[in-house]
Short mmCIF file of C-alpha atoms and ligand atoms in Angstrom, two decimals:
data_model
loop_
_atom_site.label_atom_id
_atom_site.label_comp_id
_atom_site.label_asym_id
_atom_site.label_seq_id
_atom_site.Cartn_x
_atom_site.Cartn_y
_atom_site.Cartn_z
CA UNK A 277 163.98 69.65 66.88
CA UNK A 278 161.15 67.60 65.63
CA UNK A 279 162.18 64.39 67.48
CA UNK A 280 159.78 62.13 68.71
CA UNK A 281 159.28 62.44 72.07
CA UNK A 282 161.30 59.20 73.90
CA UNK A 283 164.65 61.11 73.15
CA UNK A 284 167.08 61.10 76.16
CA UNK A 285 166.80 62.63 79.55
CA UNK A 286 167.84 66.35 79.96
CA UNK A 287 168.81 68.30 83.16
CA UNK A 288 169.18 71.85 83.99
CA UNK A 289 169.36 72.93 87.17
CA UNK A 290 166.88 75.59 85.83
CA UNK A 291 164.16 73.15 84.97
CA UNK A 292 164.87 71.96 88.40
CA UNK A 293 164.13 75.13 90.10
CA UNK A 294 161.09 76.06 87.66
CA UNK A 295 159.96 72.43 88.40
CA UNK A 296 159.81 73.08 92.05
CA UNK A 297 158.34 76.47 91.99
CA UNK A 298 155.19 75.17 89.31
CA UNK A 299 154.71 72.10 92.20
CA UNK A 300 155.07 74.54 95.02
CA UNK A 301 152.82 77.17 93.50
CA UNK A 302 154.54 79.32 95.54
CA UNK A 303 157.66 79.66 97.54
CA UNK A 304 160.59 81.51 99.23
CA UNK A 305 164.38 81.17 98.27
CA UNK A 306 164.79 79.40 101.34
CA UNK A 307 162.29 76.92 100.39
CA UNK A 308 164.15 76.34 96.88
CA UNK A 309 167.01 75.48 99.03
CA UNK A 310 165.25 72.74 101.06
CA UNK A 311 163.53 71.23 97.95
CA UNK A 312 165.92 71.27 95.34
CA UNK A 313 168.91 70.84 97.60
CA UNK A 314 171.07 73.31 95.52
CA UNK A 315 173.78 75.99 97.81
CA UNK A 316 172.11 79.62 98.40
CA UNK A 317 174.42 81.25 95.86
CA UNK A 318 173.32 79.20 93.00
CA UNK A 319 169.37 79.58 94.03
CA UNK A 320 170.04 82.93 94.01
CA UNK A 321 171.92 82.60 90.36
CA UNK A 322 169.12 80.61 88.84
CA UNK A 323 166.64 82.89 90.24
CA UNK A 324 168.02 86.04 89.11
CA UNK A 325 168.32 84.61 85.64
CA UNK A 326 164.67 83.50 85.83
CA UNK A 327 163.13 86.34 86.65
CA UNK A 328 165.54 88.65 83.81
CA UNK A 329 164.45 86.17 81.52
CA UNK A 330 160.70 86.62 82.63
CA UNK A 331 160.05 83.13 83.72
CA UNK A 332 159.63 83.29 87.42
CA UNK A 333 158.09 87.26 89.08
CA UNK A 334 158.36 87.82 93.40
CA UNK A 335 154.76 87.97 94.52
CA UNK A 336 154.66 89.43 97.86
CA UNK A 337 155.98 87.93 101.29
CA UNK A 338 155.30 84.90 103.05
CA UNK A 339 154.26 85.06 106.75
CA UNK A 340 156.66 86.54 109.27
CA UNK A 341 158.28 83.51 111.43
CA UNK A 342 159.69 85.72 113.40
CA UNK A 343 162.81 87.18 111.05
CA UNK A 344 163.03 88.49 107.84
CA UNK A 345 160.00 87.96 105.22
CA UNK A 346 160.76 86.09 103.00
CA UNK A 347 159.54 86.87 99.07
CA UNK A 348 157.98 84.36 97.10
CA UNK A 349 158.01 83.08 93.70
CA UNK A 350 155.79 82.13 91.44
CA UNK A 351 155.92 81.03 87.54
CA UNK A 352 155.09 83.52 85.38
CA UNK A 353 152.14 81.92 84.33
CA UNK A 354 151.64 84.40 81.09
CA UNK A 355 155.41 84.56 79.68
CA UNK A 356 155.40 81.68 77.70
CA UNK A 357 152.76 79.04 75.63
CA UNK A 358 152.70 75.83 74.36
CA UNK A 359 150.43 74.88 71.47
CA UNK A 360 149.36 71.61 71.47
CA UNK A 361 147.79 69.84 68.16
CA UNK A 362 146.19 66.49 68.13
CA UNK A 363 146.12 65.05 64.24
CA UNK A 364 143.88 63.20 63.43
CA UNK A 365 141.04 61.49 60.35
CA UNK A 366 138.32 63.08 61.38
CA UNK A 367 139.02 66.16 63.50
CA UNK A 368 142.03 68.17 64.37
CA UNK A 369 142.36 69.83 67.78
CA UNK A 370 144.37 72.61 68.97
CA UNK A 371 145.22 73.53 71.98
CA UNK A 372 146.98 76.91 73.59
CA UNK A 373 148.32 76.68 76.85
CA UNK A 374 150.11 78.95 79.30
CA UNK A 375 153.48 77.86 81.45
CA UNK A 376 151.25 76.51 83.71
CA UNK A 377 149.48 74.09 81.72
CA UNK A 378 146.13 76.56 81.91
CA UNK A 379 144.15 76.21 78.54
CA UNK A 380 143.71 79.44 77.14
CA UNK A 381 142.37 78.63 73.78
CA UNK A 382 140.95 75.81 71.80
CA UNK A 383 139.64 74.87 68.55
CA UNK A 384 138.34 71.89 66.25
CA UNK A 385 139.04 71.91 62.35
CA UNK A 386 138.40 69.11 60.05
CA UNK A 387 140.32 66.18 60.17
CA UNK A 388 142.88 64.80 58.15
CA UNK A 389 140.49 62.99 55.59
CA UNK A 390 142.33 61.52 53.06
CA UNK A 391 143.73 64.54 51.81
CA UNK A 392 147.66 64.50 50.49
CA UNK A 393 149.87 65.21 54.29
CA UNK A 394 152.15 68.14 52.89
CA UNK A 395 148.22 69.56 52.03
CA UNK A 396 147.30 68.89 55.85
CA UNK A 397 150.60 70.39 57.20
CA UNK A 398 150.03 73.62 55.50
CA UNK A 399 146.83 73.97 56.76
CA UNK A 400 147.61 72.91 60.15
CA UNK A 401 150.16 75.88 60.18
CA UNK A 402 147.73 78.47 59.24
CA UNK A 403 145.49 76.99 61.80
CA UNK A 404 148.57 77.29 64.81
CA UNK A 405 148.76 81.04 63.57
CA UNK A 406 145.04 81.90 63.71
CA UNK A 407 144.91 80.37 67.36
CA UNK A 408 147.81 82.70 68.29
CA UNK A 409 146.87 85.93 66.67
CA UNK A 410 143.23 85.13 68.16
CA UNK A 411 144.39 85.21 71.79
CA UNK A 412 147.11 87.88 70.72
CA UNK A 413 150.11 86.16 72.17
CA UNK A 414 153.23 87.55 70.95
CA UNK A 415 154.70 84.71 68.65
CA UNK A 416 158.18 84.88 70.86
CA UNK A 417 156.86 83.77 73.69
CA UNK A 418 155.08 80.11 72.07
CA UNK A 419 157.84 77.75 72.88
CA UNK A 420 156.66 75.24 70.62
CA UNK A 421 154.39 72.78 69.09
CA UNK A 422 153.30 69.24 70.31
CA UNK A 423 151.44 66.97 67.62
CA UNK A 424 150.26 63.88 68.70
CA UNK A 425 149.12 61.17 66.15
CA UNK A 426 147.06 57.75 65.95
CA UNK A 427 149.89 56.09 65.94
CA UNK A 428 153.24 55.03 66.86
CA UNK A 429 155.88 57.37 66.70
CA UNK A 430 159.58 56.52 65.68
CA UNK A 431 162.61 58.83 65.54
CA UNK A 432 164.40 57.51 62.05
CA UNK A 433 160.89 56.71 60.24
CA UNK A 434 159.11 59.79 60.96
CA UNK A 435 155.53 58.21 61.72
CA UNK A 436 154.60 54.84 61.08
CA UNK A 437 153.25 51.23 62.44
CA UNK A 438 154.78 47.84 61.53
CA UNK A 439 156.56 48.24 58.06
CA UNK A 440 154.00 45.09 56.56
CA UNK A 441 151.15 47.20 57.25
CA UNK A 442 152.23 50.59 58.16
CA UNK A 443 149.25 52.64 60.26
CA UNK A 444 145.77 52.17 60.43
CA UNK A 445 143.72 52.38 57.63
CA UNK A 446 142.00 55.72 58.11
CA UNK A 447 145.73 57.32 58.60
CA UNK A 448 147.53 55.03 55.53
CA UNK A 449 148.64 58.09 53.64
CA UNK A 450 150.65 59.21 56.38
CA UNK A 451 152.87 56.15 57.21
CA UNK A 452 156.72 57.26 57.25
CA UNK A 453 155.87 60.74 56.43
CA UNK A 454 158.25 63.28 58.08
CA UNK A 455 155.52 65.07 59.82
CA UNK A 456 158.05 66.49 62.85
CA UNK A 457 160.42 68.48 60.12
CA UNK A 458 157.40 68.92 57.40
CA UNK A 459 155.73 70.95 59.99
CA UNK A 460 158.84 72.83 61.68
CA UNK A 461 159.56 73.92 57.98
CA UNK A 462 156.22 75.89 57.48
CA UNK A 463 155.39 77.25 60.70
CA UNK A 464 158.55 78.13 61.75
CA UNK A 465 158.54 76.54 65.18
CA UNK A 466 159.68 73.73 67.08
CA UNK A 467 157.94 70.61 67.08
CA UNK A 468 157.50 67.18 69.20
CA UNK A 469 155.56 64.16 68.57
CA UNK A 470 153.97 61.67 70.29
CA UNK A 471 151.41 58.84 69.68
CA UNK A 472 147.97 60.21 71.04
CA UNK A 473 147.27 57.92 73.99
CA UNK A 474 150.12 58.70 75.39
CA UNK A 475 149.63 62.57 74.72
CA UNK A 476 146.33 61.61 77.15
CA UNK A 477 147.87 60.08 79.67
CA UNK A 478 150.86 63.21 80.13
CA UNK A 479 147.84 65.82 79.77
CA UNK A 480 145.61 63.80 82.28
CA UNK A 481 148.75 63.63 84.85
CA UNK A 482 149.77 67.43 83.90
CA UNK A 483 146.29 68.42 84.43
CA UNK A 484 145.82 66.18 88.39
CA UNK A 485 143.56 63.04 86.97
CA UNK A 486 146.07 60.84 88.12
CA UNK A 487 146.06 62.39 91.26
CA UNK A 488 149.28 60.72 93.59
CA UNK A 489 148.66 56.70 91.93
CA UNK A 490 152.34 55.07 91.27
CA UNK A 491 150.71 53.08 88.28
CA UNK A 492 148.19 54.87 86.13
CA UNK A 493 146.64 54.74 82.53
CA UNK A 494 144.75 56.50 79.70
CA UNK A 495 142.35 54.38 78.00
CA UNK A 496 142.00 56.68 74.75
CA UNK A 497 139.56 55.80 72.15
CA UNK A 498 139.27 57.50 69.10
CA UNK A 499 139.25 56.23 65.68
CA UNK A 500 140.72 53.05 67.64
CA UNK A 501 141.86 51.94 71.07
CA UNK A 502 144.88 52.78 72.50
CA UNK A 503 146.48 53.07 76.01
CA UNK A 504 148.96 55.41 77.55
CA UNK A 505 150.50 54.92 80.80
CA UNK A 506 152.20 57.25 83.71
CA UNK A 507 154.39 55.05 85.92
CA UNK A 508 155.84 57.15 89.44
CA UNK A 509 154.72 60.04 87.40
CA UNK A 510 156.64 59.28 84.44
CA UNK A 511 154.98 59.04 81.17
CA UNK A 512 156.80 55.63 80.01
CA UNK A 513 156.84 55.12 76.41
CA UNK A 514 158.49 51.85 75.89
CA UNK A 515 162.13 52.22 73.54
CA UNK A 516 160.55 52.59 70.12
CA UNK A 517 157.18 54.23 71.41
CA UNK A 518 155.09 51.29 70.68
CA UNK A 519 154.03 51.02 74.02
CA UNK A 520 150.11 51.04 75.04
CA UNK A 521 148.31 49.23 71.86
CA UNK A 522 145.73 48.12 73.95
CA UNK A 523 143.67 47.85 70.70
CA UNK A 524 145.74 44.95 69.52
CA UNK A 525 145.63 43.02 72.63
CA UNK A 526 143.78 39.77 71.66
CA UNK A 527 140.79 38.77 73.71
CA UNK A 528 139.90 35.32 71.12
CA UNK A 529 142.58 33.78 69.51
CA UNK A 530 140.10 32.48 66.89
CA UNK A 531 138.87 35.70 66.28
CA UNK A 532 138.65 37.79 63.19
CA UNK A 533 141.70 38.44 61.62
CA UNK A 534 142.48 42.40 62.51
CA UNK A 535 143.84 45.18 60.27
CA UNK A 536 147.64 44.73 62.36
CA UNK A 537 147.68 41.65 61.10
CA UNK A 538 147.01 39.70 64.03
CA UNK A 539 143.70 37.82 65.38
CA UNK A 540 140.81 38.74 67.75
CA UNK A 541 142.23 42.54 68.75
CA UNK A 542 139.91 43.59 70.59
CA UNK A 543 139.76 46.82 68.06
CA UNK A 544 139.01 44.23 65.81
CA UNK A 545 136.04 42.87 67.77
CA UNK A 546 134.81 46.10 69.73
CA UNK A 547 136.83 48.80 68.58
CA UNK A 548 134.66 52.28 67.49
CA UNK A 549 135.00 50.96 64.02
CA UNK A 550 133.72 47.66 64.75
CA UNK A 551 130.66 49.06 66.26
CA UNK A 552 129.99 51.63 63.25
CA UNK A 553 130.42 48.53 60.54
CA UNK A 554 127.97 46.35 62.41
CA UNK A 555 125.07 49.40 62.69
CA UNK A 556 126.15 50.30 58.97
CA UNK A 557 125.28 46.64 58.05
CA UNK A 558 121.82 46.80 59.24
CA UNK A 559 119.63 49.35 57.46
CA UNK A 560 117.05 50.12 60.72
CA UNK A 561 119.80 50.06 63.04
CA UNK A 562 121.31 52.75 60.58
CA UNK A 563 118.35 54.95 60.05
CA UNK A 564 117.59 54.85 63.69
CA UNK A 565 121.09 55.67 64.74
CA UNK A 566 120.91 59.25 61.73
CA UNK A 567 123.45 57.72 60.05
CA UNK A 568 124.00 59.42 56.92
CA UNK A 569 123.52 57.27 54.08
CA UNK A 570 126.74 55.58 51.86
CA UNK A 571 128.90 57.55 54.80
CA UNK A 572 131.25 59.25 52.06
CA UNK A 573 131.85 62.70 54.53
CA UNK A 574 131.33 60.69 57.79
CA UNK A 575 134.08 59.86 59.96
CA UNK A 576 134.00 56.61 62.77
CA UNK A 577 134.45 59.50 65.43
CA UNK A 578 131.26 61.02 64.01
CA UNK A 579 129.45 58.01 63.65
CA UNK A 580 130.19 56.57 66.72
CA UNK A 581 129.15 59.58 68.36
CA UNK A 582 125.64 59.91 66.69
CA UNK A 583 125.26 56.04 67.59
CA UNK A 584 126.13 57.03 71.37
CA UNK A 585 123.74 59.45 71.28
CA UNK A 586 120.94 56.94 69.71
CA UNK A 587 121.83 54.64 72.80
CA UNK A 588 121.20 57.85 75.31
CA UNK A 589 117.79 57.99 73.33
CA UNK A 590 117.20 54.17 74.53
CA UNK A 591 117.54 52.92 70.82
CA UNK A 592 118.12 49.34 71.99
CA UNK A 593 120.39 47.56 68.87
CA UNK A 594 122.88 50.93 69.06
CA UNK A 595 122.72 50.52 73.18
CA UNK A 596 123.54 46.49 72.98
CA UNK A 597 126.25 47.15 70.33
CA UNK A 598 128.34 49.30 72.49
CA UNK A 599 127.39 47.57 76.02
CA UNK A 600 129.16 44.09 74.27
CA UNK A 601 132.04 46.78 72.39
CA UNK A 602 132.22 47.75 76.45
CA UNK A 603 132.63 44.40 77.86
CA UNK A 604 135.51 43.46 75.84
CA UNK A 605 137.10 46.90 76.18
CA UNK A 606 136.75 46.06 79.79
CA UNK A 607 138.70 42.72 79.43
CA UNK A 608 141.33 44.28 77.73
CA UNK A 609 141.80 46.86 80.28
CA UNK A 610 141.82 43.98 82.97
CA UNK A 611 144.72 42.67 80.91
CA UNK A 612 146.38 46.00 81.24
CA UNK A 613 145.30 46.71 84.75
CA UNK A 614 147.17 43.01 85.93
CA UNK A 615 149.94 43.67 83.86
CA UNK A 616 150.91 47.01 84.94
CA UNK A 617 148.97 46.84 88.89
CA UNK A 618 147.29 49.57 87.41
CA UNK A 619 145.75 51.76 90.57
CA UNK A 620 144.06 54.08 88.37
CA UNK A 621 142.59 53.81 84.81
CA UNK A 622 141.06 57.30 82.83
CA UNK A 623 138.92 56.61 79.92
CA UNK A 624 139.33 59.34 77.80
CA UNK A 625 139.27 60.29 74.26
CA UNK A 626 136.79 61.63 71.53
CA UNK A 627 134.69 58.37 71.14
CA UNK A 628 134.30 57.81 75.29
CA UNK A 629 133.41 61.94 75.22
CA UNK A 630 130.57 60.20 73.28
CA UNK A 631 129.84 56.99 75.09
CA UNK A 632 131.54 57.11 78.50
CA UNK A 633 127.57 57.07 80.40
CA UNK A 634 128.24 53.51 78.75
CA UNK A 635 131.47 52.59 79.34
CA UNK A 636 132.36 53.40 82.64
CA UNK A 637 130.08 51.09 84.46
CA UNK A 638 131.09 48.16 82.93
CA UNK A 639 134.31 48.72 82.48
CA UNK A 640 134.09 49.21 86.37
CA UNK A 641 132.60 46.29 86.90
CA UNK A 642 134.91 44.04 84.90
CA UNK A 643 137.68 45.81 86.56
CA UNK A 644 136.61 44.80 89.97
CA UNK A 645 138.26 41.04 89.57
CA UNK A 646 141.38 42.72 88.59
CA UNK A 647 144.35 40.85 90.78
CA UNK A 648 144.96 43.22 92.98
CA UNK A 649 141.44 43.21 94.39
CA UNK A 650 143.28 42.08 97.72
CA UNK A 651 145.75 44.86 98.05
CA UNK A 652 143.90 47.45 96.35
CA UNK A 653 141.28 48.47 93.71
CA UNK A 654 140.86 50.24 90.39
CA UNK A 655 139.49 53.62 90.32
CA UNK A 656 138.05 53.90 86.77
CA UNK A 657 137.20 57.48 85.84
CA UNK A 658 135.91 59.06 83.47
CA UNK A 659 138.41 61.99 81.55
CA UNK A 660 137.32 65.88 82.65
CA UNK A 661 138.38 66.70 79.34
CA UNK A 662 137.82 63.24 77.18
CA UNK A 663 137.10 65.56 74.11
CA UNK A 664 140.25 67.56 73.93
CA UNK A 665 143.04 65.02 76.28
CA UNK A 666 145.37 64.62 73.46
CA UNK A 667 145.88 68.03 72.40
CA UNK A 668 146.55 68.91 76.16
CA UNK A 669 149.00 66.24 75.90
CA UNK A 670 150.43 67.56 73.29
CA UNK A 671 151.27 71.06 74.81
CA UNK A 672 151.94 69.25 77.80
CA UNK A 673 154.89 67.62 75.77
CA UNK A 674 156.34 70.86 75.44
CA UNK A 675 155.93 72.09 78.57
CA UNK A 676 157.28 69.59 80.05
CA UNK A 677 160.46 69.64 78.17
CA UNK A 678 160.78 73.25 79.84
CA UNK A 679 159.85 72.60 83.15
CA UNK A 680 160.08 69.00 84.02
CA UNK A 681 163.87 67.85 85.12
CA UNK A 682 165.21 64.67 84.04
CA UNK A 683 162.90 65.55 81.42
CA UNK A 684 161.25 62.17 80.30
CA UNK A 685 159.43 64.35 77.78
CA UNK A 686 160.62 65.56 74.18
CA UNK A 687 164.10 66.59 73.45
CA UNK A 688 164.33 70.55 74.09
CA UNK A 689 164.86 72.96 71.30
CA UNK A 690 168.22 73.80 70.27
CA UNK A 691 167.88 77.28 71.58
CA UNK A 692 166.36 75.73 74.92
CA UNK A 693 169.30 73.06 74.93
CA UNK A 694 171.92 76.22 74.29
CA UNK A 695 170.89 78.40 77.19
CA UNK A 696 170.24 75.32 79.96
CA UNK A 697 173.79 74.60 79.25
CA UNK A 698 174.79 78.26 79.88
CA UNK A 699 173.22 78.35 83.00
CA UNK A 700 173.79 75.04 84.48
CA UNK A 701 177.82 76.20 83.66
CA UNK A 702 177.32 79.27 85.77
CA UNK A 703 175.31 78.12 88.02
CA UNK A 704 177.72 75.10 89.05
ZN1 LIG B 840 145.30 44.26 65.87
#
């Protein structure tokens, strides 16, 4: 398939039923009938064909009301996987999880570098094989792979950003290459892509963070700053997913002039990179953060990191550095929070793994004059899994193109596509 992940919504009645037994946990036939609204005979259709295909197993009887017991359902939790990959500079991140969303395995490998991306690919795909063989999972039973990416994702150009200055610098190499197809070509499975903030957001809603909030964001910081958002518990990604470049949302319109090509970004003025050029340009601030000298085999993930950690230590340039980096972070996400009447914002990614002891206060505290103040505030929370979000997401993606109805999630595989016709024919 290798589409990006905005294609058009799917239904099955299948994914319908699986949807309502993975939200139910479990349930009875009966209660299939009440939630998904569909007649007895074709419950009992799609069930049957669930079960025979492995999908769904009974799991003993609910309480006697009197009648018959009913026997419940539940998802076969261990029939099918999702791998999940998050790509990027300076680490890649894999993530195995079951049809529940469960995370059964996960590793970090080096990042992209600047290495050649048909190199990167290859490896990737030996990497997606070792993670497999090391939990033993029967290849058949992986559905697919989700790769999310620093940047903005686009069905006709592959990967890319805006065609004057393609992505950002650290990613350059990789702007309009065919990373969906490259990828489905060596490891011999289907793919999806995604941008990675919005990979957060979809594996922070998959995985309760959101908990019920209508309006709800990932604030994802990496390499850069990016945002992804979950609106009535749809990931919404805009019609050419460019949606969520918090990064590039200006905070001084006489500011420094920012990679995009625009002024004042606040990625420009705060961003991790921002905050790793200014300690770099001061030779105490550097020694006293362990920088390694010249930088040549650092990344800004890595850097930023070991200056988080010099702030924990009470080093006070690398603790004023990212309190100001946190203050306009926190404007921008009052932009975001007015724009969208956000009710919930998770800060998540690899840099606020680092640095969210930082963060989260004052981005709390600039979020409490967001305009809704009156009606409601923000919660601001911190990511249970900042570290590894994205590559959730990214199995999440695939997941959710099984289970999720209306799917606003990637297009299904052909095979996928082939038998939810068959069904929903038989079972209408
Ligand atoms: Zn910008």
């Amino acid at each position: 398939m290798s589409g990006p992940a905005a294609s058009k919504p799917q239904a099955s009645s299948k994914s319908v039923v699986l949807d309502a037994i993975r939200a139910a946990g479990t349930i009875s036939r009966v209660g299939l009938i009440r939630a998904t609204g569909f007649t007895a005979p074709t419950i009992s259709t799609l069930v049957r064909k669930l079960i025979n295909e492995d999908l769904v197993v009974e799991t003993g009887h609910a309480k006697s009301t009197g009648g018959k017991r009913r026997v419940l359902l539940q998802l076969n939790h261990a029939s099918r996987y999702a791998v999940g990959v998050h790509l990027d500079h300076g680490v890649i991140t894999y993530a195995l999880t079951n049809l529940g969303g469960t995370v059964v395995a996960r590793i970090s490998r080096p990042g992209a570098g600047a290495e050649e991306p048909q190199v990167v690919v290859a490896r990737i795909a030996t990497e997606i094989a070792a993670l497999i063989d090391g939990v033993g999972v029967e290849r058949l039973r992986i559905l697919g792979v989700g790769v999310v990416f620093p940047g903005p994702v686009d069905a006709p150009r592959g990967i890319g950003g805006p065609p004057d200055v393609g992505l950002a610098p650290a990613m350059r190499q990789w702007n309009g290459f065919p990373l969906g197809r490259a990828l489905e070509q060596v490891a011999g499975l289907p793919v999806v892509l995604d941008n990675d903030s919005t990979a957060a957001a979809l594996g922070e809603h998959w995985t309760g963070g959101f908990g019920t909030a209508a309006s709800a964001a990932a604030l994802y910081m990496g390499t850069g700053i990016g945002a992804g958002l979950v609106i009535n518990g749809v990931t919404y990604r805009g019609p050419s997913g460019n949606v969520g470049e918090l990064g590039h949302v200006s905070v001084s319109a006489d500011g420094p002039r920012c990679w995009c090509g625009a002024r004042g970004c606040v990625e420009a003025l705060a961003g991790p990179a921002a905050v790793v050029a200014a300690v770099r340009s001061d030779p105490a601030a550097t020694r006293a953060a362990g920088l390694a000298a010249g930088g040549r085999r650092s990344s800004v993930v890595a850097d930023f990191a070991a200056i988080s950690r010099a702030a924990r230590r009470g080093e006070p340039r690398a603790l004023a550095l990212l309190e100001r980096s946190a203050r306009y972070v926190g404007t921008a996400a009052r932009t975001l929070a007015n724009l969208m009447d956000l009710e919930v914002l998770v800060l998540t990614g690899p840099s606020l793994a680092a640095a969210g002891s930082v963060y989260l206060p004052i981005v709390r505290h600039e979020l409490r004059t967001a305009f809704s103040r009156g009606t409601h505030t923000v919660d601001v929370r911190l990511s249970r899994s900042a570290a590894t979000a994205s590559a959730i997401g990214a199995a999440a993606l695939i997941l959710e193109s099984e289970l999720v109805p209306l799917g606003h999630g990637p297009r299904p595989a052909e095979h996928l596509a082939e038998e939810r016709t068959r069904l929903t024919e038989s079972a209408s």
